[in-house]
N, CA, C and O atoms as CSV, one atom per row, in Angstrom:
chain,resi,resn,atom,element,x,y,z
A,1,MET,N,N,0.837,-1.170,0.000
A,1,MET,CA,C,0.000,0.000,0.000
A,1,MET,C,C,0.889,1.243,0.000
A,1,MET,O,O,2.020,1.201,0.484
A,2,PRO,N,N,0.392,2.314,-0.527
A,2,PRO,CA,C,1.217,3.517,-0.618
A,2,PRO,C,C,1.315,4.245,0.718
A,2,PRO,O,O,0.532,3.998,1.635
A,3,CYS,N,N,2.280,5.135,0.809
A,3,CYS,CA,C,2.376,5.992,1.993
A,3,CYS,C,C,1.145,6.883,2.048
A,3,CYS,O,O,0.692,7.391,1.022
A,4,ILE,N,N,0.616,7.069,3.224
A,4,ILE,CA,C,-0.550,7.926,3.409
A,4,ILE,C,C,-0.054,9.279,3.905
A,4,ILE,O,O,0.822,9.350,4.767
A,5,GLU,N,N,-0.615,10.345,3.358
A,5,GLU,CA,C,-0.237,11.684,3.803
A,5,GLU,C,C,-0.648,11.862,5.261
A,5,GLU,O,O,-1.741,11.463,5.663
A,6,CYS,N,N,0.233,12.460,6.039
A,6,CYS,CA,C,-0.088,12.680,7.445
A,6,CYS,C,C,0.314,14.098,7.842
A,6,CYS,O,O,1.049,14.782,7.130
A,7,ASP,N,N,-0.182,14.509,8.979
A,7,ASP,CA,C,0.178,15.811,9.522
A,7,ASP,C,C,1.580,15.681,10.117
A,7,ASP,O,O,1.747,15.142,11.211
A,8,ASP,N,N,2.573,16.170,9.402
A,8,ASP,CA,C,3.968,16.006,9.803
A,8,ASP,C,C,4.699,17.339,9.659
A,8,ASP,O,O,5.398,17.553,8.668
A,9,PRO,N,N,4.549,18.237,10.634
A,9,PRO,CA,C,5.157,19.563,10.497
A,9,PRO,C,C,6.688,19.533,10.430
A,9,PRO,O,O,7.290,20.414,9.815
A,10,ASP,N,N,7.328,18.536,11.052
A,10,ASP,CA,C,8.790,18.457,11.045
A,10,ASP,C,C,9.333,17.819,9.769
A,10,ASP,O,O,10.502,18.005,9.431
A,11,GLY,N,N,8.491,17.071,9.062
A,11,GLY,CA,C,8.932,16.396,7.846
A,11,GLY,C,C,9.836,15.208,8.096
A,11,GLY,O,O,10.602,14.815,7.217
A,12,ASP,N,N,9.756,14.623,9.304
A,12,ASP,CA,C,10.649,13.511,9.626
A,12,ASP,C,C,9.911,12.194,9.884
A,12,ASP,O,O,10.483,11.268,10.459
A,13,ALA,N,N,8.656,12.106,9.467
A,13,ALA,CA,C,7.875,10.901,9.748
A,13,ALA,C,C,8.404,9.683,9.000
A,13,ALA,O,O,8.260,8.557,9.476
A,14,GLU,N,N,9.014,9.891,7.836
A,14,GLU,CA,C,9.480,8.764,7.017
A,14,GLU,C,C,10.533,7.936,7.749
A,14,GLU,O,O,10.617,6.727,7.529
A,15,GLN,N,N,11.333,8.553,8.610
A,15,GLN,CA,C,12.382,7.806,9.308
A,15,GLN,C,C,11.808,6.813,10.324
A,15,GLN,O,O,12.509,5.899,10.757
A,16,TYR,N,N,10.558,6.983,10.700
A,16,TYR,CA,C,9.953,6.092,11.683
A,16,TYR,C,C,9.224,4.914,11.044
A,16,TYR,O,O,8.708,4.052,11.755
A,17,ARG,N,N,9.175,4.867,9.730
A,17,ARG,CA,C,8.534,3.747,9.050
A,17,ARG,C,C,9.492,2.567,9.062
A,17,ARG,O,O,10.653,2.704,8.675
A,18,ALA,N,N,9.018,1.412,9.503
A,18,ALA,CA,C,9.870,0.224,9.568
A,18,ALA,C,C,10.205,-0.285,8.168
A,18,ALA,O,O,11.359,-0.602,7.881
A,19,VAL,N,N,9.203,-0.364,7.300
A,19,VAL,CA,C,9.394,-0.876,5.946
A,19,VAL,C,C,8.689,0.070,4.995
A,19,VAL,O,O,7.503,0.347,5.179
A,20,PRO,N,N,9.372,0.571,3.993
A,20,PRO,CA,C,8.693,1.418,3.017
A,20,PRO,C,C,7.611,0.613,2.294
A,20,PRO,O,O,7.891,-0.450,1.740
A,21,ALA,N,N,6.406,1.108,2.301
A,21,ALA,CA,C,5.293,0.388,1.683
A,21,ALA,C,C,5.190,0.764,0.211
A,21,ALA,O,O,5.195,1.945,-0.134
A,22,GLN,N,N,5.098,-0.221,-0.637
A,22,GLN,CA,C,4.956,-0.016,-2.072
A,22,GLN,C,C,3.707,-0.745,-2.553
A,22,GLN,O,O,3.246,-1.689,-1.912
A,23,TRP,N,N,3.165,-0.303,-3.678
A,23,TRP,CA,C,2.034,-1.000,-4.282
A,23,TRP,C,C,2.505,-2.352,-4.797
A,23,TRP,O,O,3.567,-2.448,-5.411
A,24,ASP,N,N,1.728,-3.389,-4.552
A,24,ASP,CA,C,2.002,-4.710,-5.109
A,24,ASP,C,C,0.793,-5.072,-5.960
A,24,ASP,O,O,-0.106,-5.782,-5.511
A,25,ASN,N,N,0.783,-4.576,-7.193
A,25,ASN,CA,C,-0.382,-4.749,-8.061
A,25,ASN,C,C,-0.687,-6.208,-8.352
A,25,ASN,O,O,-1.853,-6.573,-8.503
A,26,GLY,N,N,0.333,-7.048,-8.434
A,26,GLY,CA,C,0.109,-8.469,-8.683
A,26,GLY,C,C,-0.678,-9.116,-7.552
A,26,GLY,O,O,-1.612,-9.880,-7.794
A,27,GLN,N,N,-0.297,-8.808,-6.321
A,27,GLN,CA,C,-0.992,-9.389,-5.171
A,27,GLN,C,C,-2.417,-8.860,-5.074
A,27,GLN,O,O,-3.337,-9.611,-4.749
A,28,ILE,N,N,-2.605,-7.586,-5.349
A,28,ILE,CA,C,-3.945,-7.006,-5.318
A,28,ILE,C,C,-4.823,-7.658,-6.376
A,28,ILE,O,O,-5.983,-7.973,-6.111
A,29,ALA,N,N,-4.278,-7.863,-7.574
A,29,ALA,CA,C,-5.035,-8.510,-8.650
A,29,ALA,C,C,-5.411,-9.933,-8.272
A,29,ALA,O,O,-6.532,-10.367,-8.538
A,30,LYS,N,N,-4.487,-10.667,-7.651
A,30,LYS,CA,C,-4.785,-12.041,-7.227
A,30,LYS,C,C,-5.929,-12.059,-6.217
A,30,LYS,O,O,-6.802,-12.923,-6.288
A,31,HIS,N,N,-5.933,-11.120,-5.285
A,31,HIS,CA,C,-7.011,-11.076,-4.301
A,31,HIS,C,C,-8.359,-10.833,-4.980
A,31,HIS,O,O,-9.355,-11.463,-4.624
A,32,TYR,N,N,-8.395,-9.923,-5.953
A,32,TYR,CA,C,-9.649,-9.653,-6.650
A,32,TYR,C,C,-10.084,-10.843,-7.500
A,32,TYR,O,O,-11.280,-11.111,-7.616
A,33,ILE,N,N,-9.136,-11.558,-8.095
A,33,ILE,CA,C,-9.479,-12.749,-8.875
A,33,ILE,C,C,-10.063,-13.824,-7.967
A,33,ILE,O,O,-11.058,-14.459,-8.315
A,34,VAL,N,N,-9.453,-14.029,-6.811
A,34,VAL,CA,C,-9.977,-15.013,-5.856
A,34,VAL,C,C,-11.367,-14.602,-5.390
A,34,VAL,O,O,-12.262,-15.442,-5.294
A,35,LEU,N,N,-11.557,-13.314,-5.099
A,35,LEU,CA,C,-12.866,-12.827,-4.673
A,35,LEU,C,C,-13.908,-13.055,-5.757
A,35,LEU,O,O,-15.008,-13.529,-5.471
A,36,ALA,N,N,-13.574,-12.721,-6.997
A,36,ALA,CA,C,-14.516,-12.906,-8.103
A,36,ALA,C,C,-14.848,-14.380,-8.296
A,36,ALA,O,O,-15.999,-14.723,-8.566
A,37,THR,N,N,-13.853,-15.257,-8.162
A,37,THR,CA,C,-14.084,-16.695,-8.304
A,37,THR,C,C,-15.007,-17.209,-7.210
A,37,THR,O,O,-15.922,-17.985,-7.484
A,38,LEU,N,N,-14.774,-16.783,-5.976
A,38,LEU,CA,C,-15.627,-17.221,-4.867
A,38,LEU,C,C,-17.055,-16.712,-5.028
A,38,LEU,O,O,-18.009,-17.447,-4.774
A,39,LEU,N,N,-17.203,-15.467,-5.447
A,39,LEU,CA,C,-18.550,-14.926,-5.654
A,39,LEU,C,C,-19.261,-15.642,-6.794
A,39,LEU,O,O,-20.458,-15.914,-6.702
A,40,ALA,N,N,-18.538,-15.951,-7.865
A,40,ALA,CA,C,-19.140,-16.676,-8.983
A,40,ALA,C,C,-19.548,-18.079,-8.555
A,40,ALA,O,O,-20.626,-18.545,-8.925
A,41,ALA,N,N,-18.711,-18.754,-7.788
A,41,ALA,CA,C,-19.037,-20.099,-7.313
A,41,ALA,C,C,-20.245,-20.065,-6.385
A,41,ALA,O,O,-21.125,-20.921,-6.478
A,42,ALA,N,N,-20.293,-19.086,-5.496
A,42,ALA,CA,C,-21.439,-18.967,-4.593
A,42,ALA,C,C,-22.703,-18.648,-5.377
A,42,ALA,O,O,-23.764,-19.204,-5.093
A,43,GLY,N,N,-22.603,-17.761,-6.354
A,43,GLY,CA,C,-23.764,-17.438,-7.185
A,43,GLY,C,C,-24.251,-18.639,-7.963
A,43,GLY,O,O,-25.457,-18.865,-8.065
A,44,PHE,N,N,-23.329,-19.415,-8.515
A,44,PHE,CA,C,-23.716,-20.622,-9.244
A,44,PHE,C,C,-24.378,-21.631,-8.314
A,44,PHE,O,O,-25.377,-22.249,-8.681
A,45,ALA,N,N,-23.829,-21.804,-7.107
A,45,ALA,CA,C,-24.404,-22.753,-6.152
A,45,ALA,C,C,-25.817,-22.333,-5.766
A,45,ALA,O,O,-26.710,-23.177,-5.687
A,46,ILE,N,N,-26.030,-21.056,-5.527
A,46,ILE,CA,C,-27.372,-20.567,-5.178
A,46,ILE,C,C,-28.318,-20.752,-6.355
A,46,ILE,O,O,-29.455,-21.189,-6.177
A,47,TRP,N,N,-27.851,-20.419,-7.563
A,47,TRP,CA,C,-28.675,-20.592,-8.763
A,47,TRP,C,C,-29.012,-22.064,-8.961
A,47,TRP,O,O,-30.153,-22.384,-9.292
A,48,TYR,N,N,-28.057,-22.968,-8.770
A,48,TYR,CA,C,-28.274,-24.405,-8.955
A,48,TYR,C,C,-29.277,-24.927,-7.935
A,48,TYR,O,O,-30.143,-25.736,-8.268
A,49,TRP,N,N,-29.160,-24.463,-6.691
A,49,TRP,CA,C,-30.079,-24.897,-5.647
A,49,TRP,C,C,-31.490,-24.379,-5.927
A,49,TRP,O,O,-32.474,-25.054,-5.624
A,50,TRP,N,N,-31.584,-23.192,-6.500
A,50,TRP,CA,C,-32.881,-22.570,-6.759
A,50,TRP,C,C,-33.671,-23.366,-7.790
A,50,TRP,O,O,-34.900,-23.421,-7.737
A,51,LEU,N,N,-32.947,-23.987,-8.738
A,51,LEU,CA,C,-33.619,-24.786,-9.763
A,51,LEU,C,C,-33.971,-26.089,-9.151
A,51,LEU,O,O,-34.552,-26.947,-9.817
């Protein structure tokens, strides 16, 4: 995840971050693919049961 803007009048907040956070688009995409797959499977199961 990206750095979030904060109220930092001294401009030294970055030194207190343990690990610089970067976007990991691949991991985010995988999470959305898994979510879409689970929702599709649940929708199909409900539709199948309804018939």
